[in-house]
mmCIF file with all atom_site columns, C-alpha atoms in Angstrom:
data_model
loop_
_atom_site.group_PDB
_atom_site.id
_atom_site.type_symbol
_atom_site.label_atom_id
_atom_site.label_alt_id
_atom_site.label_comp_id
_atom_site.label_asym_id
_atom_site.label_entity_id
_atom_site.label_seq_id
_atom_site.pdbx_PDB_ins_code
_atom_site.Cartn_x
_atom_site.Cartn_y
_atom_site.Cartn_z
_atom_site.occupancy
_atom_site.B_iso_or_equiv
_atom_site.pdbx_formal_charge
_atom_site.auth_seq_id
_atom_site.auth_comp_id
_atom_site.auth_asym_id
_atom_site.auth_atom_id
_atom_site.pdbx_PDB_model_num
ATOM 1   C CA . UNK A 1 1   ? 29.176 -31.898 -37.445 1.00 70.00 ? 116 UNK A CA 1
ATOM 2   C CA . UNK A 1 2   ? 31.323 -33.460 -34.788 1.00 69.00 ? 117 UNK A CA 1
ATOM 3   C CA . UNK A 1 3   ? 33.373 -31.157 -32.888 1.00 90.00 ? 118 UNK A CA 1
ATOM 4   C CA . UNK A 1 4   ? 36.345 -32.368 -30.819 1.00 95.00 ? 119 UNK A CA 1
ATOM 5   C CA . UNK A 1 5   ? 37.995 -29.472 -28.912 1.00 96.00 ? 120 UNK A CA 1
ATOM 6   C CA . UNK A 1 6   ? 41.454 -29.494 -27.333 1.00 96.00 ? 121 UNK A CA 1
ATOM 7   C CA . UNK A 1 7   ? 42.121 -26.808 -24.656 1.00 91.00 ? 122 UNK A CA 1
ATOM 8   C CA . UNK A 1 8   ? 45.372 -25.646 -25.968 1.00 92.00 ? 123 UNK A CA 1
ATOM 9   C CA . UNK A 1 9   ? 47.072 -25.580 -29.361 1.00 94.00 ? 124 UNK A CA 1
ATOM 10  C CA . UNK A 1 10  ? 50.556 -24.877 -27.946 1.00 96.00 ? 125 UNK A CA 1
ATOM 11  C CA . UNK A 1 11  ? 51.890 -25.514 -24.433 1.00 96.00 ? 126 UNK A CA 1
ATOM 12  C CA . UNK A 1 12  ? 55.265 -25.009 -22.951 1.00 97.00 ? 127 UNK A CA 1
ATOM 13  C CA . UNK A 1 13  ? 56.182 -26.774 -19.585 1.00 97.00 ? 128 UNK A CA 1
ATOM 14  C CA . UNK A 1 14  ? 59.196 -27.782 -17.561 1.00 97.00 ? 129 UNK A CA 1
ATOM 15  C CA . UNK A 1 15  ? 60.715 -30.961 -16.629 1.00 97.00 ? 130 UNK A CA 1
ATOM 16  C CA . UNK A 1 16  ? 59.060 -32.550 -13.668 1.00 97.00 ? 131 UNK A CA 1
ATOM 17  C CA . UNK A 1 17  ? 55.745 -30.527 -13.958 1.00 97.00 ? 132 UNK A CA 1
ATOM 18  C CA . UNK A 1 18  ? 52.507 -32.206 -13.769 1.00 97.00 ? 133 UNK A CA 1
ATOM 19  C CA . UNK A 1 19  ? 50.751 -31.438 -17.034 1.00 97.00 ? 134 UNK A CA 1
ATOM 20  C CA . UNK A 1 20  ? 47.048 -31.656 -18.032 1.00 97.00 ? 135 UNK A CA 1
ATOM 21  C CA . UNK A 1 21  ? 45.786 -31.851 -21.559 1.00 97.00 ? 136 UNK A CA 1
ATOM 22  C CA . UNK A 1 22  ? 42.050 -31.492 -21.807 1.00 97.00 ? 137 UNK A CA 1
ATOM 23  C CA . UNK A 1 23  ? 39.680 -32.684 -24.761 1.00 97.00 ? 138 UNK A CA 1
ATOM 24  C CA . UNK A 1 24  ? 36.024 -32.191 -25.099 1.00 97.00 ? 139 UNK A CA 1
ATOM 25  C CA . UNK A 1 25  ? 33.494 -33.715 -27.723 1.00 95.00 ? 140 UNK A CA 1
ATOM 26  C CA . UNK A 1 26  ? 30.063 -32.454 -28.325 1.00 93.00 ? 141 UNK A CA 1
ATOM 27  C CA . UNK A 1 27  ? 28.502 -35.582 -29.949 1.00 88.00 ? 142 UNK A CA 1
ATOM 28  C CA . UNK A 1 28  ? 27.820 -37.777 -26.803 1.00 89.00 ? 143 UNK A CA 1
ATOM 29  C CA . UNK A 1 29  ? 30.443 -40.231 -28.056 1.00 90.00 ? 144 UNK A CA 1
ATOM 30  C CA . UNK A 1 30  ? 31.187 -43.361 -25.950 1.00 90.00 ? 145 UNK A CA 1
ATOM 31  C CA . UNK A 1 31  ? 34.844 -43.844 -27.030 1.00 91.00 ? 146 UNK A CA 1
ATOM 32  C CA . UNK A 1 32  ? 37.473 -41.231 -26.678 1.00 94.00 ? 147 UNK A CA 1
ATOM 33  C CA . UNK A 1 33  ? 41.293 -41.718 -27.402 1.00 95.00 ? 148 UNK A CA 1
ATOM 34  C CA . UNK A 1 34  ? 44.622 -39.921 -26.890 1.00 97.00 ? 149 UNK A CA 1
ATOM 35  C CA . UNK A 1 35  ? 47.429 -40.201 -29.335 1.00 97.00 ? 150 UNK A CA 1
ATOM 36  C CA . UNK A 1 36  ? 50.873 -38.856 -29.838 1.00 97.00 ? 151 UNK A CA 1
ATOM 37  C CA . UNK A 1 37  ? 52.127 -37.883 -33.195 1.00 95.00 ? 152 UNK A CA 1
ATOM 38  C CA . UNK A 1 38  ? 55.883 -38.119 -33.999 1.00 93.00 ? 153 UNK A CA 1
ATOM 39  C CA . UNK A 1 39  ? 57.501 -37.895 -37.392 1.00 87.00 ? 154 UNK A CA 1
ATOM 40  C CA . UNK A 1 40  ? 57.765 -41.238 -39.124 1.00 83.00 ? 155 UNK A CA 1
ATOM 41  C CA . UNK A 1 41  ? 56.072 -42.951 -36.209 1.00 87.00 ? 156 UNK A CA 1
ATOM 42  C CA . UNK A 1 42  ? 52.516 -42.149 -37.279 1.00 89.00 ? 157 UNK A CA 1
ATOM 43  C CA . UNK A 1 43  ? 49.809 -41.940 -34.628 1.00 93.00 ? 158 UNK A CA 1
ATOM 44  C CA . UNK A 1 44  ? 50.533 -44.089 -31.447 1.00 94.00 ? 159 UNK A CA 1
ATOM 45  C CA . UNK A 1 45  ? 47.761 -44.696 -28.964 1.00 94.00 ? 160 UNK A CA 1
ATOM 46  C CA . UNK A 1 46  ? 48.381 -43.672 -25.405 1.00 96.00 ? 161 UNK A CA 1
ATOM 47  C CA . UNK A 1 47  ? 45.161 -44.422 -23.630 1.00 96.00 ? 162 UNK A CA 1
ATOM 48  C CA . UNK A 1 48  ? 41.501 -44.752 -24.557 1.00 93.00 ? 163 UNK A CA 1
ATOM 49  C CA . UNK A 1 49  ? 38.077 -44.825 -22.771 1.00 93.00 ? 164 UNK A CA 1
ATOM 50  C CA . UNK A 1 50  ? 34.957 -46.475 -23.852 1.00 89.00 ? 165 UNK A CA 1
ATOM 51  C CA . UNK A 1 51  ? 32.762 -45.003 -21.068 1.00 90.00 ? 166 UNK A CA 1
ATOM 52  C CA . UNK A 1 52  ? 32.784 -42.624 -17.944 1.00 92.00 ? 167 UNK A CA 1
ATOM 53  C CA . UNK A 1 53  ? 35.473 -43.660 -15.461 1.00 89.00 ? 168 UNK A CA 1
ATOM 54  C CA . UNK A 1 54  ? 36.514 -46.615 -17.824 1.00 91.00 ? 169 UNK A CA 1
ATOM 55  C CA . UNK A 1 55  ? 39.987 -46.497 -19.405 1.00 93.00 ? 170 UNK A CA 1
ATOM 56  C CA . UNK A 1 56  ? 42.421 -48.863 -21.120 1.00 92.00 ? 171 UNK A CA 1
ATOM 57  C CA . UNK A 1 57  ? 46.101 -48.611 -22.019 1.00 93.00 ? 172 UNK A CA 1
ATOM 58  C CA . UNK A 1 58  ? 47.180 -48.180 -25.518 1.00 92.00 ? 173 UNK A CA 1
ATOM 59  C CA . UNK A 1 59  ? 50.404 -49.064 -27.028 1.00 90.00 ? 174 UNK A CA 1
ATOM 60  C CA . UNK A 1 60  ? 52.668 -46.416 -25.103 1.00 95.00 ? 175 UNK A CA 1
ATOM 61  C CA . UNK A 1 61  ? 50.913 -45.627 -21.724 1.00 96.00 ? 176 UNK A CA 1
ATOM 62  C CA . UNK A 1 62  ? 54.117 -45.280 -19.753 1.00 96.00 ? 177 UNK A CA 1
ATOM 63  C CA . UNK A 1 63  ? 54.506 -41.743 -17.977 1.00 96.00 ? 178 UNK A CA 1
ATOM 64  C CA . UNK A 1 64  ? 50.853 -40.961 -18.828 1.00 97.00 ? 179 UNK A CA 1
ATOM 65  C CA . UNK A 1 65  ? 47.504 -41.337 -16.836 1.00 97.00 ? 180 UNK A CA 1
ATOM 66  C CA . UNK A 1 66  ? 44.051 -40.290 -18.060 1.00 97.00 ? 181 UNK A CA 1
ATOM 67  C CA . UNK A 1 67  ? 40.781 -39.142 -16.400 1.00 97.00 ? 182 UNK A CA 1
ATOM 68  C CA . UNK A 1 68  ? 37.270 -39.399 -17.652 1.00 97.00 ? 183 UNK A CA 1
ATOM 69  C CA . UNK A 1 69  ? 34.767 -38.095 -15.115 1.00 95.00 ? 184 UNK A CA 1
ATOM 70  C CA . UNK A 1 70  ? 32.214 -36.935 -17.671 1.00 96.00 ? 185 UNK A CA 1
ATOM 71  C CA . UNK A 1 71  ? 31.178 -38.427 -20.853 1.00 95.00 ? 186 UNK A CA 1
ATOM 72  C CA . UNK A 1 72  ? 32.184 -35.347 -22.953 1.00 96.00 ? 187 UNK A CA 1
ATOM 73  C CA . UNK A 1 73  ? 35.615 -35.025 -21.425 1.00 97.00 ? 188 UNK A CA 1
ATOM 74  C CA . UNK A 1 74  ? 38.810 -36.916 -21.558 1.00 97.00 ? 189 UNK A CA 1
ATOM 75  C CA . UNK A 1 75  ? 42.018 -35.683 -19.856 1.00 97.00 ? 190 UNK A CA 1
ATOM 76  C CA . UNK A 1 76  ? 45.544 -36.828 -20.456 1.00 98.00 ? 191 UNK A CA 1
ATOM 77  C CA . UNK A 1 77  ? 48.014 -36.258 -17.581 1.00 98.00 ? 192 UNK A CA 1
ATOM 78  C CA . UNK A 1 78  ? 51.797 -36.247 -17.671 1.00 97.00 ? 193 UNK A CA 1
ATOM 79  C CA . UNK A 1 79  ? 52.544 -37.075 -14.025 1.00 94.00 ? 194 UNK A CA 1
ATOM 80  C CA . UNK A 1 80  ? 56.015 -35.779 -14.200 1.00 97.00 ? 195 UNK A CA 1
ATOM 81  C CA . UNK A 1 81  ? 56.926 -34.280 -17.627 1.00 97.00 ? 196 UNK A CA 1
ATOM 82  C CA . UNK A 1 82  ? 60.170 -35.287 -19.298 1.00 97.00 ? 197 UNK A CA 1
ATOM 83  C CA . UNK A 1 83  ? 61.852 -33.877 -22.479 1.00 97.00 ? 198 UNK A CA 1
ATOM 84  C CA . UNK A 1 84  ? 61.048 -37.172 -24.312 1.00 96.00 ? 199 UNK A CA 1
ATOM 85  C CA . UNK A 1 85  ? 57.258 -36.307 -23.986 1.00 97.00 ? 200 UNK A CA 1
ATOM 86  C CA . UNK A 1 86  ? 57.713 -33.319 -26.364 1.00 97.00 ? 201 UNK A CA 1
ATOM 87  C CA . UNK A 1 87  ? 55.239 -34.157 -29.008 1.00 97.00 ? 202 UNK A CA 1
ATOM 88  C CA . UNK A 1 88  ? 52.092 -33.294 -30.770 1.00 97.00 ? 203 UNK A CA 1
ATOM 89  C CA . UNK A 1 89  ? 49.057 -34.745 -28.749 1.00 98.00 ? 204 UNK A CA 1
ATOM 90  C CA . UNK A 1 90  ? 45.840 -35.637 -30.663 1.00 97.00 ? 205 UNK A CA 1
ATOM 91  C CA . UNK A 1 91  ? 42.465 -36.402 -29.057 1.00 97.00 ? 206 UNK A CA 1
ATOM 92  C CA . UNK A 1 92  ? 39.776 -38.302 -30.999 1.00 95.00 ? 207 UNK A CA 1
ATOM 93  C CA . UNK A 1 93  ? 36.344 -39.541 -30.247 1.00 93.00 ? 208 UNK A CA 1
ATOM 94  C CA . UNK A 1 94  ? 34.081 -42.160 -31.911 1.00 89.00 ? 209 UNK A CA 1
ATOM 95  C CA . UNK A 1 95  ? 30.470 -43.035 -31.280 1.00 81.00 ? 210 UNK A CA 1
ATOM 96  C CA . UNK A 1 96  ? 29.076 -46.520 -30.431 1.00 72.00 ? 211 UNK A CA 1
ATOM 97  C CA . UNK A 1 97  ? 26.989 -47.117 -33.575 1.00 54.00 ? 212 UNK A CA 1
ATOM 98  C CA . UNK A 1 98  ? 28.781 -50.378 -34.453 1.00 58.00 ? 213 UNK A CA 1
ATOM 99  C CA . UNK A 1 99  ? 32.546 -50.407 -34.077 1.00 59.00 ? 214 UNK A CA 1
ATOM 100 C CA . UNK A 1 100 ? 33.166 -49.826 -37.754 1.00 67.00 ? 215 UNK A CA 1
ATOM 101 C CA . UNK A 1 101 ? 32.938 -46.050 -37.426 1.00 75.00 ? 216 UNK A CA 1
ATOM 102 C CA . UNK A 1 102 ? 35.477 -43.294 -38.162 1.00 81.00 ? 217 UNK A CA 1
ATOM 103 C CA . UNK A 1 103 ? 37.284 -41.461 -35.424 1.00 88.00 ? 218 UNK A CA 1
ATOM 104 C CA . UNK A 1 104 ? 37.047 -37.682 -35.301 1.00 92.00 ? 219 UNK A CA 1
ATOM 105 C CA . UNK A 1 105 ? 40.104 -35.824 -34.275 1.00 95.00 ? 220 UNK A CA 1
ATOM 106 C CA . UNK A 1 106 ? 40.770 -32.538 -32.493 1.00 96.00 ? 221 UNK A CA 1
ATOM 107 C CA . UNK A 1 107 ? 43.225 -29.898 -33.697 1.00 94.00 ? 222 UNK A CA 1
ATOM 108 C CA . UNK A 1 108 ? 46.023 -31.273 -31.582 1.00 95.00 ? 223 UNK A CA 1
ATOM 109 C CA . UNK A 1 109 ? 48.288 -29.887 -28.731 1.00 96.00 ? 224 UNK A CA 1
ATOM 110 C CA . UNK A 1 110 ? 51.805 -29.190 -29.464 1.00 96.00 ? 225 UNK A CA 1
ATOM 111 C CA . UNK A 1 111 ? 53.602 -29.720 -26.164 1.00 97.00 ? 226 UNK A CA 1
ATOM 112 C CA . UNK A 1 112 ? 57.259 -28.786 -25.474 1.00 97.00 ? 227 UNK A CA 1
ATOM 113 C CA . UNK A 1 113 ? 58.886 -29.872 -22.367 1.00 97.00 ? 228 UNK A CA 1
ATOM 114 C CA . UNK A 1 114 ? 61.982 -27.807 -21.485 1.00 96.00 ? 229 UNK A CA 1
ATOM 115 C CA . UNK B 2 1   ? 48.777 -56.823 -31.334 1.00 79.00 ? 113 UNK B CA 1
ATOM 116 C CA . UNK B 2 2   ? 48.184 -55.337 -34.769 1.00 86.00 ? 114 UNK B CA 1
ATOM 117 C CA . UNK B 2 3   ? 51.095 -53.779 -36.641 1.00 91.00 ? 115 UNK B CA 1
ATOM 118 C CA . UNK B 2 4   ? 50.641 -51.620 -39.784 1.00 94.00 ? 116 UNK B CA 1
ATOM 119 C CA . UNK B 2 5   ? 53.454 -50.628 -42.093 1.00 96.00 ? 117 UNK B CA 1
ATOM 120 C CA . UNK B 2 6   ? 53.119 -47.860 -44.561 1.00 96.00 ? 118 UNK B CA 1
ATOM 121 C CA . UNK B 2 7   ? 55.110 -47.103 -47.610 1.00 97.00 ? 119 UNK B CA 1
ATOM 122 C CA . UNK B 2 8   ? 56.521 -44.866 -49.042 1.00 97.00 ? 120 UNK B CA 1
ATOM 123 C CA . UNK B 2 9   ? 57.342 -42.391 -46.251 1.00 95.00 ? 121 UNK B CA 1
ATOM 124 C CA . UNK B 2 10  ? 57.483 -39.586 -49.007 1.00 97.00 ? 122 UNK B CA 1
ATOM 125 C CA . UNK B 2 11  ? 56.179 -39.446 -52.275 1.00 97.00 ? 123 UNK B CA 1
ATOM 126 C CA . UNK B 2 12  ? 56.459 -36.631 -54.890 1.00 97.00 ? 124 UNK B CA 1
ATOM 127 C CA . UNK B 2 13  ? 54.460 -36.625 -57.913 1.00 97.00 ? 125 UNK B CA 1
ATOM 128 C CA . UNK B 2 14  ? 53.753 -34.149 -60.843 1.00 97.00 ? 126 UNK B CA 1
ATOM 129 C CA . UNK B 2 15  ? 50.402 -32.500 -60.864 1.00 97.00 ? 127 UNK B CA 1
ATOM 130 C CA . UNK B 2 16  ? 47.994 -34.756 -62.873 1.00 97.00 ? 128 UNK B CA 1
ATOM 131 C CA . UNK B 2 17  ? 49.874 -37.990 -62.330 1.00 97.00 ? 129 UNK B CA 1
ATOM 132 C CA . UNK B 2 18  ? 48.668 -40.685 -59.966 1.00 97.00 ? 130 UNK B CA 1
ATOM 133 C CA . UNK B 2 19  ? 49.835 -41.323 -56.426 1.00 98.00 ? 131 UNK B CA 1
ATOM 134 C CA . UNK B 2 20  ? 49.697 -44.842 -54.745 1.00 98.00 ? 132 UNK B CA 1
ATOM 135 C CA . UNK B 2 21  ? 50.351 -45.527 -51.009 1.00 98.00 ? 133 UNK B CA 1
ATOM 136 C CA . UNK B 2 22  ? 50.678 -49.139 -49.731 1.00 98.00 ? 134 UNK B CA 1
ATOM 137 C CA . UNK B 2 23  ? 49.982 -50.451 -46.281 1.00 98.00 ? 135 UNK B CA 1
ATOM 138 C CA . UNK B 2 24  ? 50.312 -53.982 -44.751 1.00 97.00 ? 136 UNK B CA 1
ATOM 139 C CA . UNK B 2 25  ? 48.743 -55.229 -41.565 1.00 96.00 ? 137 UNK B CA 1
ATOM 140 C CA . UNK B 2 26  ? 49.548 -58.234 -39.400 1.00 94.00 ? 138 UNK B CA 1
ATOM 141 C CA . UNK B 2 27  ? 46.342 -59.264 -37.857 1.00 92.00 ? 139 UNK B CA 1
ATOM 142 C CA . UNK B 2 28  ? 44.188 -61.240 -40.036 1.00 91.00 ? 140 UNK B CA 1
ATOM 143 C CA . UNK B 2 29  ? 41.300 -60.470 -37.756 1.00 89.00 ? 141 UNK B CA 1
ATOM 144 C CA . UNK B 2 30  ? 41.320 -56.745 -38.738 1.00 91.00 ? 142 UNK B CA 1
ATOM 145 C CA . UNK B 2 31  ? 38.086 -55.658 -40.490 1.00 89.00 ? 143 UNK B CA 1
ATOM 146 C CA . UNK B 2 32  ? 38.237 -52.012 -40.975 1.00 90.00 ? 144 UNK B CA 1
ATOM 147 C CA . UNK B 2 33  ? 40.710 -49.862 -42.730 1.00 94.00 ? 145 UNK B CA 1
ATOM 148 C CA . UNK B 2 34  ? 40.285 -45.992 -42.878 1.00 94.00 ? 146 UNK B CA 1
ATOM 149 C CA . UNK B 2 35  ? 42.507 -43.510 -44.475 1.00 97.00 ? 147 UNK B CA 1
ATOM 150 C CA . UNK B 2 36  ? 43.158 -40.074 -43.047 1.00 97.00 ? 148 UNK B CA 1
ATOM 151 C CA . UNK B 2 37  ? 44.616 -36.975 -44.611 1.00 97.00 ? 149 UNK B CA 1
ATOM 152 C CA . UNK B 2 38  ? 46.318 -34.476 -42.514 1.00 96.00 ? 150 UNK B CA 1
ATOM 153 C CA . UNK B 2 39  ? 47.132 -31.168 -44.106 1.00 95.00 ? 151 UNK B CA 1
ATOM 154 C CA . UNK B 2 40  ? 49.983 -28.898 -42.536 1.00 91.00 ? 152 UNK B CA 1
ATOM 155 C CA . UNK B 2 41  ? 48.763 -27.612 -39.288 1.00 88.00 ? 153 UNK B CA 1
ATOM 156 C CA . UNK B 2 42  ? 45.409 -29.292 -39.210 1.00 92.00 ? 154 UNK B CA 1
ATOM 157 C CA . UNK B 2 43  ? 43.806 -32.158 -37.693 1.00 94.00 ? 155 UNK B CA 1
ATOM 158 C CA . UNK B 2 44  ? 43.667 -35.704 -39.571 1.00 95.00 ? 156 UNK B CA 1
ATOM 159 C CA . UNK B 2 45  ? 40.355 -36.123 -41.425 1.00 94.00 ? 157 UNK B CA 1
ATOM 160 C CA . UNK B 2 46  ? 39.013 -39.288 -42.770 1.00 94.00 ? 158 UNK B CA 1
ATOM 161 C CA . UNK B 2 47  ? 38.851 -39.296 -46.656 1.00 96.00 ? 159 UNK B CA 1
ATOM 162 C CA . UNK B 2 48  ? 37.838 -42.912 -47.306 1.00 95.00 ? 160 UNK B CA 1
ATOM 163 C CA . UNK B 2 49  ? 37.511 -46.248 -45.489 1.00 93.00 ? 161 UNK B CA 1
ATOM 164 C CA . UNK B 2 50  ? 36.835 -49.844 -46.428 1.00 92.00 ? 162 UNK B CA 1
ATOM 165 C CA . UNK B 2 51  ? 35.528 -52.841 -44.612 1.00 89.00 ? 163 UNK B CA 1
ATOM 166 C CA . UNK B 2 52  ? 36.840 -56.372 -44.921 1.00 85.00 ? 164 UNK B CA 1
ATOM 167 C CA . UNK B 2 53  ? 33.749 -57.685 -46.970 1.00 85.00 ? 165 UNK B CA 1
ATOM 168 C CA . UNK B 2 54  ? 34.680 -55.243 -49.868 1.00 83.00 ? 166 UNK B CA 1
ATOM 169 C CA . UNK B 2 55  ? 37.677 -55.351 -52.144 1.00 90.00 ? 167 UNK B CA 1
ATOM 170 C CA . UNK B 2 56  ? 37.539 -51.954 -53.504 1.00 94.00 ? 168 UNK B CA 1
ATOM 171 C CA . UNK B 2 57  ? 35.953 -48.593 -52.878 1.00 93.00 ? 169 UNK B CA 1
ATOM 172 C CA . UNK B 2 58  ? 36.031 -45.396 -54.863 1.00 95.00 ? 170 UNK B CA 1
ATOM 173 C CA . UNK B 2 59  ? 35.188 -41.829 -54.156 1.00 93.00 ? 171 UNK B CA 1
ATOM 174 C CA . UNK B 2 60  ? 35.810 -39.363 -57.128 1.00 95.00 ? 172 UNK B CA 1
ATOM 175 C CA . UNK B 2 61  ? 39.567 -39.277 -57.478 1.00 97.00 ? 173 UNK B CA 1
ATOM 176 C CA . UNK B 2 62  ? 40.449 -41.516 -54.680 1.00 97.00 ? 174 UNK B CA 1
ATOM 177 C CA . UNK B 2 63  ? 40.175 -45.178 -54.409 1.00 97.00 ? 175 UNK B CA 1
ATOM 178 C CA . UNK B 2 64  ? 41.148 -47.938 -51.753 1.00 97.00 ? 176 UNK B CA 1
ATOM 179 C CA . UNK B 2 65  ? 41.862 -51.587 -52.612 1.00 97.00 ? 177 UNK B CA 1
ATOM 180 C CA . UNK B 2 66  ? 41.957 -54.356 -50.079 1.00 96.00 ? 178 UNK B CA 1
ATOM 181 C CA . UNK B 2 67  ? 43.630 -57.925 -50.399 1.00 95.00 ? 179 UNK B CA 1
ATOM 182 C CA . UNK B 2 68  ? 42.800 -59.845 -47.428 1.00 93.00 ? 180 UNK B CA 1
ATOM 183 C CA . UNK B 2 69  ? 44.792 -62.848 -48.533 1.00 93.00 ? 181 UNK B CA 1
ATOM 184 C CA . UNK B 2 70  ? 48.012 -60.936 -48.740 1.00 94.00 ? 182 UNK B CA 1
ATOM 185 C CA . UNK B 2 71  ? 47.077 -58.496 -45.761 1.00 95.00 ? 183 UNK B CA 1
ATOM 186 C CA . UNK B 2 72  ? 47.551 -55.212 -47.625 1.00 95.00 ? 184 UNK B CA 1
ATOM 187 C CA . UNK B 2 73  ? 45.559 -52.340 -48.798 1.00 97.00 ? 185 UNK B CA 1
ATOM 188 C CA . UNK B 2 74  ? 46.356 -49.270 -50.911 1.00 98.00 ? 186 UNK B CA 1
ATOM 189 C CA . UNK B 2 75  ? 45.234 -45.683 -51.519 1.00 98.00 ? 187 UNK B CA 1
ATOM 190 C CA . UNK B 2 76  ? 45.066 -44.581 -55.103 1.00 98.00 ? 188 UNK B CA 1
ATOM 191 C CA . UNK B 2 77  ? 44.770 -40.828 -55.841 1.00 98.00 ? 189 UNK B CA 1
ATOM 192 C CA . UNK B 2 78  ? 44.301 -39.973 -59.613 1.00 97.00 ? 190 UNK B CA 1
ATOM 193 C CA . UNK B 2 79  ? 44.684 -36.816 -61.404 1.00 97.00 ? 191 UNK B CA 1
ATOM 194 C CA . UNK B 2 80  ? 46.576 -35.198 -58.326 1.00 97.00 ? 192 UNK B CA 1
ATOM 195 C CA . UNK B 2 81  ? 46.203 -31.634 -57.546 1.00 97.00 ? 193 UNK B CA 1
ATOM 196 C CA . UNK B 2 82  ? 48.299 -29.177 -55.381 1.00 96.00 ? 194 UNK B CA 1
ATOM 197 C CA . UNK B 2 83  ? 45.599 -29.509 -52.671 1.00 96.00 ? 195 UNK B CA 1
ATOM 198 C CA . UNK B 2 84  ? 46.265 -33.215 -52.374 1.00 97.00 ? 196 UNK B CA 1
ATOM 199 C CA . UNK B 2 85  ? 49.608 -32.249 -50.769 1.00 97.00 ? 197 UNK B CA 1
ATOM 200 C CA . UNK B 2 86  ? 49.451 -33.639 -47.250 1.00 97.00 ? 198 UNK B CA 1
ATOM 201 C CA . UNK B 2 87  ? 50.440 -36.429 -44.830 1.00 97.00 ? 199 UNK B CA 1
ATOM 202 C CA . UNK B 2 88  ? 48.248 -39.582 -45.295 1.00 97.00 ? 200 UNK B CA 1
ATOM 203 C CA . UNK B 2 89  ? 47.815 -42.205 -42.537 1.00 96.00 ? 201 UNK B CA 1
ATOM 204 C CA . UNK B 2 90  ? 46.367 -45.734 -43.126 1.00 96.00 ? 202 UNK B CA 1
ATOM 205 C CA . UNK B 2 91  ? 44.901 -47.541 -40.058 1.00 95.00 ? 203 UNK B CA 1
ATOM 206 C CA . UNK B 2 92  ? 43.640 -50.908 -39.353 1.00 93.00 ? 204 UNK B CA 1
ATOM 207 C CA . UNK B 2 93  ? 41.124 -52.221 -36.716 1.00 88.00 ? 205 UNK B CA 1
ATOM 208 C CA . UNK B 2 94  ? 41.257 -55.641 -35.364 1.00 76.00 ? 206 UNK B CA 1
ATOM 209 C CA . UNK B 2 95  ? 39.357 -56.940 -32.316 1.00 69.00 ? 207 UNK B CA 1
ATOM 210 C CA . UNK B 2 96  ? 38.717 -54.383 -29.633 1.00 71.00 ? 208 UNK B CA 1
ATOM 211 C CA . UNK B 2 97  ? 38.192 -50.670 -29.703 1.00 70.00 ? 209 UNK B CA 1
ATOM 212 C CA . UNK B 2 98  ? 41.346 -49.180 -31.214 1.00 81.00 ? 210 UNK B CA 1
ATOM 213 C CA . UNK B 2 99  ? 42.784 -48.366 -34.500 1.00 88.00 ? 211 UNK B CA 1
ATOM 214 C CA . UNK B 2 100 ? 46.506 -49.066 -35.327 1.00 91.00 ? 212 UNK B CA 1
ATOM 215 C CA . UNK B 2 101 ? 48.088 -46.400 -37.639 1.00 93.00 ? 213 UNK B CA 1
ATOM 216 C CA . UNK B 2 102 ? 50.805 -46.657 -40.095 1.00 94.00 ? 214 UNK B CA 1
ATOM 217 C CA . UNK B 2 103 ? 53.835 -44.244 -40.023 1.00 93.00 ? 215 UNK B CA 1
ATOM 218 C CA . UNK B 2 104 ? 52.266 -41.825 -42.499 1.00 95.00 ? 216 UNK B CA 1
ATOM 219 C CA . UNK B 2 105 ? 53.127 -40.817 -46.055 1.00 96.00 ? 217 UNK B CA 1
ATOM 220 C CA . UNK B 2 106 ? 54.052 -37.171 -46.912 1.00 96.00 ? 218 UNK B CA 1
ATOM 221 C CA . UNK B 2 107 ? 52.729 -36.499 -50.443 1.00 98.00 ? 219 UNK B CA 1
ATOM 222 C CA . UNK B 2 108 ? 53.937 -33.526 -52.429 1.00 97.00 ? 220 UNK B CA 1
ATOM 223 C CA . UNK B 2 109 ? 52.202 -32.564 -55.665 1.00 97.00 ? 221 UNK B CA 1
ATOM 224 C CA . UNK B 2 110 ? 54.328 -30.452 -57.905 1.00 96.00 ? 222 UNK B CA 1
ATOM 225 C CA . UNK B 2 111 ? 52.635 -28.001 -60.091 1.00 91.00 ? 223 UNK B CA 1
#
């Protein structure tokens, strides 16, 4: 069974801080994704990565960056946290056996920026 | 890029009745349409998906239909039970590596 693990379930940070959200998957998946989930807006893609050191912007990349130094780990970075980045953040991964494969999600990190 | 709209945003049904959630998409090149269920405080989990070469797919009490001409797809839950209460997301995948999600539907099954 695919396991996608996010390092924190809840996180509270202050405006202006640099924030790191970590995600690890154990299925050797090539593709990894970061979403934010807000009521009524569904899941919006921030960034994704299809290979080590490769990244592509999603639909709402502003204010975020990512890092993928190892295949199993994908980090989301809030360079200078702002209150409008308070949200639920979900990581997902997907294998490369064809593109028509489901994504597997982590449990999410609820981030509050004060 | 792809745009997915989902309706209704909330749905309340009596236990045993059917529930239907509808999604429309904009990119005619989309070829994969998964549905995810997210229970309160838990991760989204895939419940059913359909590919563009299929018009309908069924798995026990849930079914998905796809109308490529009209660019819409629907989730049908029959004989609803309290454990069906959750937020449901539709999604569509066009060219490239990413899914575009709808806004979600909160389903409440009343006993």
